[in-house]
Amino acid sequence: MKNITDSFLCFIYWPSAGSFGFDTDILATNLINLSVVLGVLIFFGKGVLSDLLDNRKQRILRTIRNSEELREAAVEQLEKARARLSKVETEADRFRVNGYSEIEREKLNLINSIYTTLEQFENYKNETIHFEQQRAINQVQQRVLQQALQGALGTLNSCLNNELHLRTIGANIDMFGAMKEKNK
C-alpha cells in the first residue's frame, strides 16, 4: 500500500527542479488515472447518460403507446369490417332468396301468360273455323236455293199457261182481301 501511496504522491508531486518526470510504476498510475477518468465521467456524464436513457425510455414508451393505439384502431376497424361483412352476407343471402323467388314468380307469370295466350289462340282458331263453316254453309245454302229457284222457275215457266196464271193471281188476290178484312 505504501507503494501505491508513494506513486500517488509522486504523481501529484512535481519535482522541484521544474522538470517533468514520468512515474514508471504503471500499475499504480493506471489505477489512479482510471479512477480519476471514471470519476470525471461519472460526475459529468451521469446527467448526459441519464438524459439519453430517459429520452430513449420516452421514445420506447411513445412507440409502445402508438403501437397500442394503432393495434386498438386496427382491432376496431377489423370488428367494423366483420360487422359490415356479416351485414353484406345477410343482405346477399336475402337478395339471393328474393332473386330466386322473383325468378320463380316471373317464371310462373310467364307460364300463365303463355297458357292464356294459347287459350286465346285456341278460341280464335275455333271462332275462325266456326265462322268459315258458317260461311261455307251459307254459300252452299245460297247455291242450293238459287238452283231450286231456277228449277222451280223453269218448271213454272214450262207448265204455266195463261189460264193457270190467271187462277194463281186470283187466289193471291182473294188471300190478300181476306187478310185485309181480318185487320179491320
Short mmCIF file of C-alpha atoms in Angstrom, two decimals:
data_model
loop_
_atom_site.label_atom_id
_atom_site.label_comp_id
_atom_site.label_asym_id
_atom_site.label_seq_id
_atom_site.Cartn_x
_atom_site.Cartn_y
_atom_site.Cartn_z
CA MET A 1 0.00 0.00 0.00
CA LYS A 2 2.85 2.24 0.65
CA ASN A 3 3.92 1.80 -2.90
CA ILE A 4 0.57 2.99 -4.27
CA THR A 5 0.51 5.95 -1.94
CA ASP A 6 4.06 6.82 -2.86
CA SER A 7 3.15 6.56 -6.51
CA PHE A 8 0.14 8.75 -5.98
CA LEU A 9 2.20 11.26 -4.19
CA CYS A 10 4.81 11.06 -6.86
CA PHE A 11 2.18 11.57 -9.50
CA ILE A 12 0.87 14.60 -7.76
CA TYR A 13 4.23 15.74 -6.58
CA TRP A 14 6.19 17.75 -9.02
CA PRO A 15 9.91 17.61 -8.86
CA SER A 16 11.44 20.78 -7.54
CA ALA A 17 13.81 21.06 -10.41
CA GLY A 18 10.98 22.21 -12.61
CA SER A 19 11.31 19.35 -14.93
CA PHE A 20 8.61 16.98 -15.91
CA GLY A 21 9.07 13.41 -14.89
CA PHE A 22 7.43 10.09 -15.51
CA ASP A 23 6.37 7.63 -12.92
CA THR A 24 7.46 4.21 -14.04
CA ASP A 25 5.07 2.29 -11.84
CA ILE A 26 2.45 1.66 -14.49
CA LEU A 27 0.05 -0.23 -12.31
CA ALA A 28 -0.24 2.43 -9.70
CA THR A 29 -0.58 5.31 -12.15
CA ASN A 30 -3.12 3.49 -14.35
CA LEU A 31 -5.41 2.82 -11.42
CA ILE A 32 -5.23 6.40 -10.35
CA ASN A 33 -5.75 7.67 -13.85
CA LEU A 34 -8.64 5.29 -14.42
CA SER A 35 -10.30 6.24 -11.17
CA VAL A 36 -9.93 9.94 -11.97
CA VAL A 37 -11.27 9.46 -15.51
CA LEU A 38 -14.14 7.32 -14.26
CA GLY A 39 -14.94 9.83 -11.54
CA VAL A 40 -14.98 12.69 -14.05
CA LEU A 41 -17.06 10.64 -16.47
CA ILE A 42 -19.50 9.63 -13.78
CA PHE A 43 -19.74 13.13 -12.42
CA PHE A 44 -20.20 14.90 -15.76
CA GLY A 45 -21.53 12.02 -17.85
CA LYS A 46 -24.16 10.91 -15.38
CA GLY A 47 -26.55 13.69 -16.40
CA VAL A 48 -25.94 13.19 -20.12
CA LEU A 49 -26.26 9.44 -19.87
CA SER A 50 -29.34 9.80 -17.70
CA ASP A 51 -30.88 12.21 -20.24
CA LEU A 52 -30.04 9.86 -23.10
CA LEU A 53 -31.55 6.91 -21.26
CA ASP A 54 -34.64 8.94 -20.30
CA ASN A 55 -35.09 10.10 -23.91
CA ARG A 56 -34.67 6.54 -25.12
CA LYS A 57 -37.14 5.33 -22.49
CA GLN A 58 -39.65 8.06 -23.51
CA ARG A 59 -39.29 7.15 -27.21
CA ILE A 60 -39.78 3.47 -26.44
CA LEU A 61 -42.86 4.25 -24.30
CA ARG A 62 -44.26 6.55 -27.03
CA THR A 63 -43.64 3.86 -29.62
CA ILE A 64 -45.38 1.28 -27.41
CA ARG A 65 -48.33 3.66 -26.81
CA ASN A 66 -48.57 4.43 -30.53
CA SER A 67 -48.39 0.74 -31.32
CA GLU A 68 -51.15 0.01 -28.79
CA GLU A 69 -53.31 2.80 -30.23
CA LEU A 70 -52.70 1.54 -33.75
CA ARG A 71 -53.47 -2.01 -32.64
CA GLU A 72 -56.70 -0.86 -30.95
CA ALA A 73 -57.66 1.12 -34.06
CA ALA A 74 -56.87 -1.91 -36.24
CA VAL A 75 -58.93 -4.17 -33.96
CA GLU A 76 -61.80 -1.66 -34.09
CA GLN A 77 -61.59 -1.45 -37.87
CA LEU A 78 -61.45 -5.24 -38.06
CA GLU A 79 -64.59 -5.50 -35.92
CA LYS A 80 -66.34 -2.90 -38.09
CA ALA A 81 -65.25 -4.76 -41.22
CA ARG A 82 -66.52 -8.04 -39.77
CA ALA A 83 -69.84 -6.40 -38.90
CA ARG A 84 -70.10 -4.95 -42.42
CA LEU A 85 -69.16 -8.33 -43.90
CA SER A 86 -71.83 -10.04 -41.82
CA LYS A 87 -74.40 -7.42 -42.86
CA VAL A 88 -73.42 -7.73 -46.52
CA GLU A 89 -73.56 -11.53 -46.33
CA THR A 90 -77.06 -11.47 -44.81
CA GLU A 91 -78.17 -8.94 -47.40
CA ALA A 92 -76.62 -11.04 -50.17
CA ASP A 93 -78.48 -14.09 -48.83
CA ARG A 94 -81.69 -12.06 -48.73
CA PHE A 95 -81.14 -10.84 -52.29
CA ARG A 96 -80.32 -14.38 -53.38
CA VAL A 97 -83.50 -15.75 -51.79
CA ASN A 98 -85.57 -12.83 -53.10
CA GLY A 99 -83.93 -13.23 -56.50
CA TYR A 100 -84.77 -16.92 -56.63
CA SER A 101 -88.34 -16.29 -55.52
CA GLU A 102 -88.63 -13.42 -58.02
CA ILE A 103 -87.31 -15.69 -60.76
CA GLU A 104 -89.81 -18.39 -59.79
CA ARG A 105 -92.63 -15.83 -59.69
CA GLU A 106 -91.64 -14.45 -63.09
CA LYS A 107 -91.40 -17.99 -64.46
CA LEU A 108 -94.91 -18.80 -63.20
CA ASN A 109 -96.24 -15.50 -64.57
CA LEU A 110 -94.65 -16.25 -67.94
CA ILE A 111 -96.06 -19.78 -67.98
CA ASN A 112 -99.54 -18.47 -67.05
CA SER A 113 -99.28 -15.76 -69.69
CA ILE A 114 -98.30 -18.35 -72.31
CA TYR A 115 -101.21 -20.58 -71.29
CA THR A 116 -103.59 -17.61 -71.50
CA THR A 117 -102.23 -16.66 -74.92
CA LEU A 118 -102.53 -20.27 -76.10
CA GLU A 119 -106.13 -20.40 -74.88
CA GLN A 120 -106.89 -17.14 -76.72
CA PHE A 121 -105.28 -18.51 -79.89
CA GLU A 122 -107.31 -21.71 -79.50
CA ASN A 123 -110.51 -19.63 -79.07
CA TYR A 124 -109.61 -17.51 -82.12
CA LYS A 125 -108.91 -20.67 -84.10
CA ASN A 126 -112.24 -22.20 -83.07
CA GLU A 127 -114.09 -18.96 -83.85
CA THR A 128 -112.39 -18.75 -87.24
CA ILE A 129 -113.24 -22.37 -88.01
CA HIS A 130 -116.85 -21.81 -86.91
CA PHE A 131 -117.05 -18.61 -88.99
CA GLU A 132 -115.62 -20.35 -92.06
CA GLN A 133 -118.03 -23.28 -91.57
CA GLN A 134 -120.99 -20.88 -91.34
CA ARG A 135 -119.80 -19.04 -94.42
CA ALA A 136 -119.39 -22.30 -96.33
CA ILE A 137 -122.86 -23.44 -95.17
CA ASN A 138 -124.38 -20.09 -96.23
CA GLN A 139 -122.71 -20.31 -99.62
CA VAL A 140 -123.97 -23.87 -100.11
CA GLN A 141 -127.47 -22.85 -98.98
CA GLN A 142 -127.47 -19.88 -101.38
CA ARG A 143 -126.40 -22.09 -104.29
CA VAL A 144 -128.96 -24.74 -103.41
CA LEU A 145 -131.64 -22.04 -103.11
CA GLN A 146 -130.60 -20.47 -106.41
CA GLN A 147 -130.64 -23.83 -108.13
CA ALA A 148 -134.03 -24.67 -106.57
CA LEU A 149 -135.44 -21.30 -107.63
CA GLN A 150 -134.07 -21.71 -111.11
CA GLY A 151 -135.54 -25.21 -111.27
CA ALA A 152 -138.91 -24.01 -109.95
CA LEU A 153 -138.94 -21.09 -112.36
CA GLY A 154 -138.04 -23.41 -115.17
CA THR A 155 -140.80 -25.79 -114.13
CA LEU A 156 -143.28 -22.96 -113.70
CA ASN A 157 -142.34 -21.41 -116.99
CA SER A 158 -142.75 -24.69 -118.78
CA CYS A 159 -146.06 -25.60 -117.04
CA LEU A 160 -147.54 -22.17 -116.62
CA ASN A 161 -150.00 -21.11 -119.20
CA ASN A 162 -152.43 -18.17 -119.24
CA GLU A 163 -155.30 -19.93 -117.51
CA LEU A 164 -153.14 -21.23 -114.66
CA HIS A 165 -151.55 -17.84 -114.39
CA LEU A 166 -154.92 -16.10 -114.00
CA ARG A 167 -156.08 -18.60 -111.40
CA THR A 168 -152.93 -18.07 -109.32
CA ILE A 169 -153.36 -14.30 -109.49
CA GLY A 170 -156.97 -14.61 -108.40
CA ALA A 171 -156.12 -16.87 -105.47
CA ASN A 172 -153.49 -14.41 -104.30
CA ILE A 173 -155.97 -11.51 -104.60
CA ASP A 174 -158.52 -13.45 -102.54
CA MET A 175 -155.86 -14.18 -99.86
CA PHE A 176 -154.88 -10.54 -99.81
CA GLY A 177 -158.52 -9.44 -99.45
CA ALA A 178 -159.11 -11.92 -96.62
CA MET A 179 -156.08 -10.57 -94.77
CA LYS A 180 -157.37 -7.06 -95.23
CA GLU A 181 -160.74 -8.00 -93.74
CA LYS A 182 -159.08 -9.58 -90.74
CA ASN A 183 -157.02 -6.49 -90.00
CA LYS A 184 -160.13 -4.24 -89.84
#
